PDB file of C-alpha atoms in Angstrom:
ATOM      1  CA  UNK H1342     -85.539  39.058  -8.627  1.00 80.00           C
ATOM      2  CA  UNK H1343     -84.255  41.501 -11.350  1.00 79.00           C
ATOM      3  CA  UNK H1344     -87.080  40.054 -13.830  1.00 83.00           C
ATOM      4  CA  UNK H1345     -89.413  40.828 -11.161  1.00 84.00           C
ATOM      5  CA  UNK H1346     -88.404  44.099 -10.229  1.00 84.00           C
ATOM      6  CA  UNK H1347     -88.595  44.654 -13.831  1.00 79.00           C
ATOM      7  CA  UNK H1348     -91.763  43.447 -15.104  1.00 81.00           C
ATOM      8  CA  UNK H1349     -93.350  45.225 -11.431  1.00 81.00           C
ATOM      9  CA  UNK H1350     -90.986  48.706 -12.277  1.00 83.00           C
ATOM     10  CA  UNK H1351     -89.900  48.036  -8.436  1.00 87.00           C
ATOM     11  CA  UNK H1352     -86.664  48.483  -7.068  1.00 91.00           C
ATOM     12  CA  UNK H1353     -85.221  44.762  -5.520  1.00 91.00           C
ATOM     13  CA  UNK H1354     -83.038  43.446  -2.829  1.00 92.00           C
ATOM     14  CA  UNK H1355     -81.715  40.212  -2.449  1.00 94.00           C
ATOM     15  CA  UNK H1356     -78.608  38.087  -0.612  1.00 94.00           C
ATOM     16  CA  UNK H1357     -77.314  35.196  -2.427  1.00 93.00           C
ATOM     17  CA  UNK H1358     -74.179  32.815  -2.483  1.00 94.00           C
ATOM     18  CA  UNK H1359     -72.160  32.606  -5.949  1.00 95.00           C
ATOM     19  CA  UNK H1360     -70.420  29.063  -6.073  1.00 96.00           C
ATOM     20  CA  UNK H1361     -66.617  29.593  -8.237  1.00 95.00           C
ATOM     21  CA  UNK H1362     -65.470  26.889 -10.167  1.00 96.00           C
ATOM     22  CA  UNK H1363     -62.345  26.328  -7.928  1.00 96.00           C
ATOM     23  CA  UNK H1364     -65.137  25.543  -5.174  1.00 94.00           C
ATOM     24  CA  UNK H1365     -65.293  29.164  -3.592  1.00 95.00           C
ATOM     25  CA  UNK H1366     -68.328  30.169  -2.041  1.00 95.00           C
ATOM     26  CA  UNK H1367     -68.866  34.114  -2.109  1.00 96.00           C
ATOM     27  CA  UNK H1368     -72.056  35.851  -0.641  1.00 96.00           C
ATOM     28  CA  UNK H1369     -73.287  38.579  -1.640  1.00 96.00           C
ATOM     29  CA  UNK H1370     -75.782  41.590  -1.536  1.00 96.00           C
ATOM     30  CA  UNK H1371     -77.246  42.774  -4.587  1.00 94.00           C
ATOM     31  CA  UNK H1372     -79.415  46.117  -4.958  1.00 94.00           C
ATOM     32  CA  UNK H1373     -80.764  47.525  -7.801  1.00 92.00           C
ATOM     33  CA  UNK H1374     -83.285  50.085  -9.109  1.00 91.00           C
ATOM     34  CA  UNK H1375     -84.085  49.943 -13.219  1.00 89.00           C
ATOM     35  CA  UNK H1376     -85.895  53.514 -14.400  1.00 89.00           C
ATOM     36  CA  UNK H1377     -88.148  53.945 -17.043  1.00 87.00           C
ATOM     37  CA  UNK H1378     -89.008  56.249 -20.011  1.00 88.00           C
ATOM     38  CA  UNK H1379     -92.631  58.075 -19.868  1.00 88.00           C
ATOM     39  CA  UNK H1380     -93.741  54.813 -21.911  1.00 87.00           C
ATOM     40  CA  UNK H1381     -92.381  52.040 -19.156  1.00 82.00           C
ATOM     41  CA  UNK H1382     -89.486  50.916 -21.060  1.00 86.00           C
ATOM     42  CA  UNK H1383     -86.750  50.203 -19.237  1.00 85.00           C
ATOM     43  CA  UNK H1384     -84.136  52.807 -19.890  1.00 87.00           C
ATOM     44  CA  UNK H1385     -81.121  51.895 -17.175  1.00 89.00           C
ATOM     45  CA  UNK H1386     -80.682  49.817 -14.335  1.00 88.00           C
ATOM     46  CA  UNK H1387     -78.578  51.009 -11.268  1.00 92.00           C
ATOM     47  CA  UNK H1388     -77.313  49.234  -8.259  1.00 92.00           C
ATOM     48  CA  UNK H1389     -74.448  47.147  -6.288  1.00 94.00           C
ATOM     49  CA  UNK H1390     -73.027  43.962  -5.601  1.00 94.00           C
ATOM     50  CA  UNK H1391     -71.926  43.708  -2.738  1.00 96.00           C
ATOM     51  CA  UNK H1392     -69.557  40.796  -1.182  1.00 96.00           C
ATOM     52  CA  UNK H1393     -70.887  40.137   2.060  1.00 96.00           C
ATOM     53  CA  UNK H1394     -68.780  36.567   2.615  1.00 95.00           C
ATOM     54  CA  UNK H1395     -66.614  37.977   5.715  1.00 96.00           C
ATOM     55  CA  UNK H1396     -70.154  39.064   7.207  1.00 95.00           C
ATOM     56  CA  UNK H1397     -72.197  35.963   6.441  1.00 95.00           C
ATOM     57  CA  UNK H1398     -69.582  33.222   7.708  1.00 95.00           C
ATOM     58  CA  UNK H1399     -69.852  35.623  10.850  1.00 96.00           C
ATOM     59  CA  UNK H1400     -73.204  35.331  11.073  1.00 95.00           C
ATOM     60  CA  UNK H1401     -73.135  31.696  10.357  1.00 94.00           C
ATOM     61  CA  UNK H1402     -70.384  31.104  13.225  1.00 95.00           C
ATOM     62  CA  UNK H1403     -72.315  33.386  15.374  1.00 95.00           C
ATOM     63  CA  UNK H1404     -75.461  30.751  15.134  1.00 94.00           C
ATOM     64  CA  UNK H1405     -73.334  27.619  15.520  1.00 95.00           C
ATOM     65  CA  UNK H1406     -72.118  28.842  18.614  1.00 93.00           C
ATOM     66  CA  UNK H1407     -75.700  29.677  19.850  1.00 92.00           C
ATOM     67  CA  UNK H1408     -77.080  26.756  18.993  1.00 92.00           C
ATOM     68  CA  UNK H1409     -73.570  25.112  20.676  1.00 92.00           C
ATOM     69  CA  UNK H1410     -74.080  26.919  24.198  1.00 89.00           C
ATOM     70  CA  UNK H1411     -78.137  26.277  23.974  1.00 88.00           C
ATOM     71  CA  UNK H1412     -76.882  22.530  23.423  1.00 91.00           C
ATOM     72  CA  UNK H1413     -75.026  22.599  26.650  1.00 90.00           C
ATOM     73  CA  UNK H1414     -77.440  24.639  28.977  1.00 88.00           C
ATOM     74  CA  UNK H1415     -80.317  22.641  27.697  1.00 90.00           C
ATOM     75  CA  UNK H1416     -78.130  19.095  28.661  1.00 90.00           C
ATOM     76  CA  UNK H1417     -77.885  20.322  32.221  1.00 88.00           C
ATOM     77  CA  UNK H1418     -80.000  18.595  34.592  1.00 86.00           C
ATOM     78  CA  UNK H1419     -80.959  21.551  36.367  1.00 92.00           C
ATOM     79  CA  UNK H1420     -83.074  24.776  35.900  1.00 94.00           C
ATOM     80  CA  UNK H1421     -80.787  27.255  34.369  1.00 95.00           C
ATOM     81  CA  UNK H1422     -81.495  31.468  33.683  1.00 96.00           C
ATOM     82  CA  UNK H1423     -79.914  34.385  32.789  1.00 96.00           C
ATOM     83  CA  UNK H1424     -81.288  37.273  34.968  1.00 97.00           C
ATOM     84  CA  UNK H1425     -80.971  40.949  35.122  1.00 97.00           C
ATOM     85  CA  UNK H1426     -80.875  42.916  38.599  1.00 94.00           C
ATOM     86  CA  UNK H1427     -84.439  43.489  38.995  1.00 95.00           C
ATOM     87  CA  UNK H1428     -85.077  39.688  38.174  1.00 95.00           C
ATOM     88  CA  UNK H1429     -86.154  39.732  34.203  1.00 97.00           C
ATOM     89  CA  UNK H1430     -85.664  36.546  32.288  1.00 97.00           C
ATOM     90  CA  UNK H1431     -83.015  36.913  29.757  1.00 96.00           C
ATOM     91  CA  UNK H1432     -82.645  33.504  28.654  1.00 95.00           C
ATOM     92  CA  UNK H1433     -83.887  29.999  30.306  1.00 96.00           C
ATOM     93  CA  UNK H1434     -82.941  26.674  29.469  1.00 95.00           C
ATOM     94  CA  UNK H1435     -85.421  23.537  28.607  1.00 94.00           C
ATOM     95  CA  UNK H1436     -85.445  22.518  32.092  1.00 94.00           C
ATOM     96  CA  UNK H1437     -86.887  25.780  33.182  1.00 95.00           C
ATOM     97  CA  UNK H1438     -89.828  25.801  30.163  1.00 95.00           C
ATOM     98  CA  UNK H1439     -90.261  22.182  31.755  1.00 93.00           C
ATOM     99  CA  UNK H1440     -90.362  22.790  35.335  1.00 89.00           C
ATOM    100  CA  UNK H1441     -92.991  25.825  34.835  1.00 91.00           C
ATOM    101  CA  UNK H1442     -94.828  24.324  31.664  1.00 94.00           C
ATOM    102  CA  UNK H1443     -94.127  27.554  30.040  1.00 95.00           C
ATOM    103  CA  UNK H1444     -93.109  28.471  26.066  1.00 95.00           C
ATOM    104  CA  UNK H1445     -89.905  30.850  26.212  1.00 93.00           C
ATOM    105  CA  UNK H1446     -91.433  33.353  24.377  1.00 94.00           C
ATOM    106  CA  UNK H1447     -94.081  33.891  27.313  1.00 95.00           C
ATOM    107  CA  UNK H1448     -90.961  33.903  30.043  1.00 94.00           C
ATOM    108  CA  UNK H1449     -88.376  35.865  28.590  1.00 95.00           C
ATOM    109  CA  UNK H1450     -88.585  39.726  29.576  1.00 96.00           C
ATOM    110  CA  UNK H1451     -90.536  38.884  32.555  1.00 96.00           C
ATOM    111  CA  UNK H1452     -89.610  38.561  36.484  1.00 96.00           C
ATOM    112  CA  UNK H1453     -88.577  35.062  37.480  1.00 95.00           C
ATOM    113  CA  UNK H1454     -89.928  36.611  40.310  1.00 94.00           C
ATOM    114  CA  UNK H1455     -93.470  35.408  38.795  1.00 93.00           C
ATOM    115  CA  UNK H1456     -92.488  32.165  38.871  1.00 91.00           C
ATOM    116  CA  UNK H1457     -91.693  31.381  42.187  1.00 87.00           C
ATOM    117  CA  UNK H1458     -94.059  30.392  45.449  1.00 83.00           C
ATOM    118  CA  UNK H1459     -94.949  33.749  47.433  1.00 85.00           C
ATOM    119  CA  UNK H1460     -93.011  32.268  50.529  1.00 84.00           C
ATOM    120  CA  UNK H1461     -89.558  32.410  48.710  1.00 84.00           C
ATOM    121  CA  UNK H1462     -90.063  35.506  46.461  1.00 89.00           C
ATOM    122  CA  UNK H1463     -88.583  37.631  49.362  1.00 91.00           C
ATOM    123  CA  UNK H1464     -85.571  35.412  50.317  1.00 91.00           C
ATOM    124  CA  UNK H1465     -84.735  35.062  46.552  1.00 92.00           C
ATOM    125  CA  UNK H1466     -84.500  38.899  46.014  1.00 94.00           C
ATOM    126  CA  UNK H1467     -82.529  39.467  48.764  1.00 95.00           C
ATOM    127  CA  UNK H1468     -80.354  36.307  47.229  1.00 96.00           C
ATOM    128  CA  UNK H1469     -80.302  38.010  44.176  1.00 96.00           C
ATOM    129  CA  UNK H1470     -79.553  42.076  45.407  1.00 96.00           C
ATOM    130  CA  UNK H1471     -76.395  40.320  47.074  1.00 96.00           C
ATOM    131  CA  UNK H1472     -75.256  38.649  44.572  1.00 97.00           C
ATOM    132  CA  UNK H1473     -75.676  41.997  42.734  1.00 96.00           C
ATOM    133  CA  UNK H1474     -73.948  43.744  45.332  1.00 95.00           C
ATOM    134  CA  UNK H1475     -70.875  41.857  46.002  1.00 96.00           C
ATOM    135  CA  UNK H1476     -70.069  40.816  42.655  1.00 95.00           C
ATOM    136  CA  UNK H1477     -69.373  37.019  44.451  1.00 96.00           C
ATOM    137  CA  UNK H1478     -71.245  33.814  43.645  1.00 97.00           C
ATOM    138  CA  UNK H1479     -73.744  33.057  46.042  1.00 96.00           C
ATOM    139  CA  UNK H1480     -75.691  29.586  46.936  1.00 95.00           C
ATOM    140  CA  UNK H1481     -79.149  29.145  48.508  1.00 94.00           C
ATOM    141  CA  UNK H1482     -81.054  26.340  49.609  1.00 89.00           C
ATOM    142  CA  UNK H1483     -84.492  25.939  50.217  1.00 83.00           C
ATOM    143  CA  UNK H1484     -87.651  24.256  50.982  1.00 76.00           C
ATOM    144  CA  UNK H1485     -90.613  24.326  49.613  1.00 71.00           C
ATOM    145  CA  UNK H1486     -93.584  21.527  49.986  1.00 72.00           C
ATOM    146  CA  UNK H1487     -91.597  18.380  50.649  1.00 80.00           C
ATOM    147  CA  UNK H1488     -89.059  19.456  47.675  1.00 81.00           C
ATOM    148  CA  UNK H1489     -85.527  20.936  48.278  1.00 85.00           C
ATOM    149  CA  UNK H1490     -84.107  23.227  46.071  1.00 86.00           C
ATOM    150  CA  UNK H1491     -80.101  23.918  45.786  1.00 90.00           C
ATOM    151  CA  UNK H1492     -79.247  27.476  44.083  1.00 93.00           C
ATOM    152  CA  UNK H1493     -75.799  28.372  42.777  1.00 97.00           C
ATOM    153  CA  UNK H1494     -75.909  32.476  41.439  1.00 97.00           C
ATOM    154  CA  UNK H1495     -72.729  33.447  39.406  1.00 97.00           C
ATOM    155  CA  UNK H1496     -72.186  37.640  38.536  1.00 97.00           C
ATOM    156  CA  UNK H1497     -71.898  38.260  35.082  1.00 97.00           C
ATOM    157  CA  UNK H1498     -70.058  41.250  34.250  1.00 95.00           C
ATOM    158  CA  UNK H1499     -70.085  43.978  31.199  1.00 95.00           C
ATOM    159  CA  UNK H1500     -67.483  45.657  29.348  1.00 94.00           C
ATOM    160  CA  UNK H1501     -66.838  47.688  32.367  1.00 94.00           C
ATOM    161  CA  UNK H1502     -66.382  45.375  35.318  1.00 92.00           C
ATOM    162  CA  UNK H1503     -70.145  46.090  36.636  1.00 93.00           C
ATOM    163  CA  UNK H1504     -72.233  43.079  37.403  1.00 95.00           C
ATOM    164  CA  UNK H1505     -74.965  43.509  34.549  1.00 95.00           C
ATOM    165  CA  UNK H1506     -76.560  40.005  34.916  1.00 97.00           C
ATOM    166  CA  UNK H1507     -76.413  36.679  37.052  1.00 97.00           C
ATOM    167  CA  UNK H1508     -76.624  33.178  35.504  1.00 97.00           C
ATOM    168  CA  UNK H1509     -78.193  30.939  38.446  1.00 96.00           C
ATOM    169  CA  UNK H1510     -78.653  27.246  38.305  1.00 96.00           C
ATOM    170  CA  UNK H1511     -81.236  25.568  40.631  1.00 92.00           C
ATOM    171  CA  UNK H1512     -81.934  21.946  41.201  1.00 90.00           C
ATOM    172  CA  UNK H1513     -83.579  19.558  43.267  1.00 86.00           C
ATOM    173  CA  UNK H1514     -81.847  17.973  45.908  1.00 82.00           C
ATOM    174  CA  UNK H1515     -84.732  16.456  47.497  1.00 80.00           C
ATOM    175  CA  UNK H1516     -83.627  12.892  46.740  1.00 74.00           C
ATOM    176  CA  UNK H1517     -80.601  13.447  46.773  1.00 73.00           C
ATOM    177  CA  UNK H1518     -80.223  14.440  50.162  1.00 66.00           C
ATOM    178  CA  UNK H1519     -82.734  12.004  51.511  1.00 71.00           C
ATOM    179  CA  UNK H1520     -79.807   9.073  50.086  1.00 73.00           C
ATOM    180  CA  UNK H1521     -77.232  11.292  52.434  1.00 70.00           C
ATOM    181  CA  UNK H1522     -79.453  10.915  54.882  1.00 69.00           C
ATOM    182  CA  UNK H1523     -79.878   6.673  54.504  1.00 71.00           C
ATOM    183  CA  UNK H1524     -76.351   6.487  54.524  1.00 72.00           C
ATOM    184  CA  UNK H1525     -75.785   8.028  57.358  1.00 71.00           C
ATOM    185  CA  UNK H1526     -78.220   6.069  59.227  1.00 67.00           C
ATOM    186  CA  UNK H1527     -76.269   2.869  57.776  1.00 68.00           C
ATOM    187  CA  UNK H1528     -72.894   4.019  58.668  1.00 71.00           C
ATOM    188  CA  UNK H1529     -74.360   4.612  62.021  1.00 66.00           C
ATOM    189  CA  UNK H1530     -75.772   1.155  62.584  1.00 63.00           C
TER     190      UNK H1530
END
């Protein structure tokens, strides 16, 4: 990079790790500028080294616990989403991409809203707003075609207390319920 930023008179930026011969690892983040005479010879170069190591294992832990929690949410057999009050996508698991043959970069920032049957848009809002409004988990069931659909809603909070978001987990109970139903038509008999 320095070569470069000589041989192109350009300032350069670059982050890399330093290995110590005790085995330390060190990151850092180097700047520098060189200046020139009125010829282009490089006169002086000026910049910083910076160690960036507390910053970069942050970052690093930061992403292995992402990838951790989209490991989880994505094992879940169940549509899972992060919403905000006036329904907007925040995050989705597989399931959900799956379920609505979508990409998650088309869903997130739009209304889940979108995503649902016209019959239940109105009955999910008002699942949502009280969810919202109470600050307690809520649950919701539902039909739709022959399929039946189990909700759980859980408030989220922010710094101050306020519900800012509501994780909700939906999944088909269709089967499910139809073996409740079998055995109680065997325990009956």
């Amino acid at each position: 990079a320095y070569i470069s930023s000589l041989q192109n008179k350009t300032p350069y930026e670059i982050g890399h790790r330093l290995r110590f011969p005790d085995g330390r690892i060190k990151y850092v983040h180097e700047k520098a500028q060189t200046f020139s005479d009125d010829s282009g010879r490089a006169l002086r170069s000026v910049g910083t080294v910076q160690d960036v190591t507390d910053q970069k294992r942050f970052e690093m832990s930061l992403s292995e616990s992402e990838a951790n929690l989209r490991s989880i949410l994505d094992s879940v057999p169940g549509v899972m989403m992060l919403v905000k009050r006036e329904g907007t996508l925040l995050s989705v698991n597989r399931h959900f991409l799956q379920q609505f043959n979508v990409e998650e970069t088309y869903c997130l920032g739009r209304s889940v809203f979108e995503f649902l049957a016209p019959e239940t848009k109105d009955k999910r809002r008002q699942w949502l707003e009280r969810i919202f409004t109470t600050g307690q988990p809520q649950e919701l069931e539902d039909a739709r075609e022959d399929r039946q659909i189990h909700a759980y809603g859980y408030p989220v909070v922010d710094g101050q207390g306020m519900v800012d978001r509501v994780a909700i987990y939906a999944a088909d109970v269709t089967e499910l319920n139809k073996a409740a139903e079998s055995s109680k038509l065997l325990a009956a008999v």
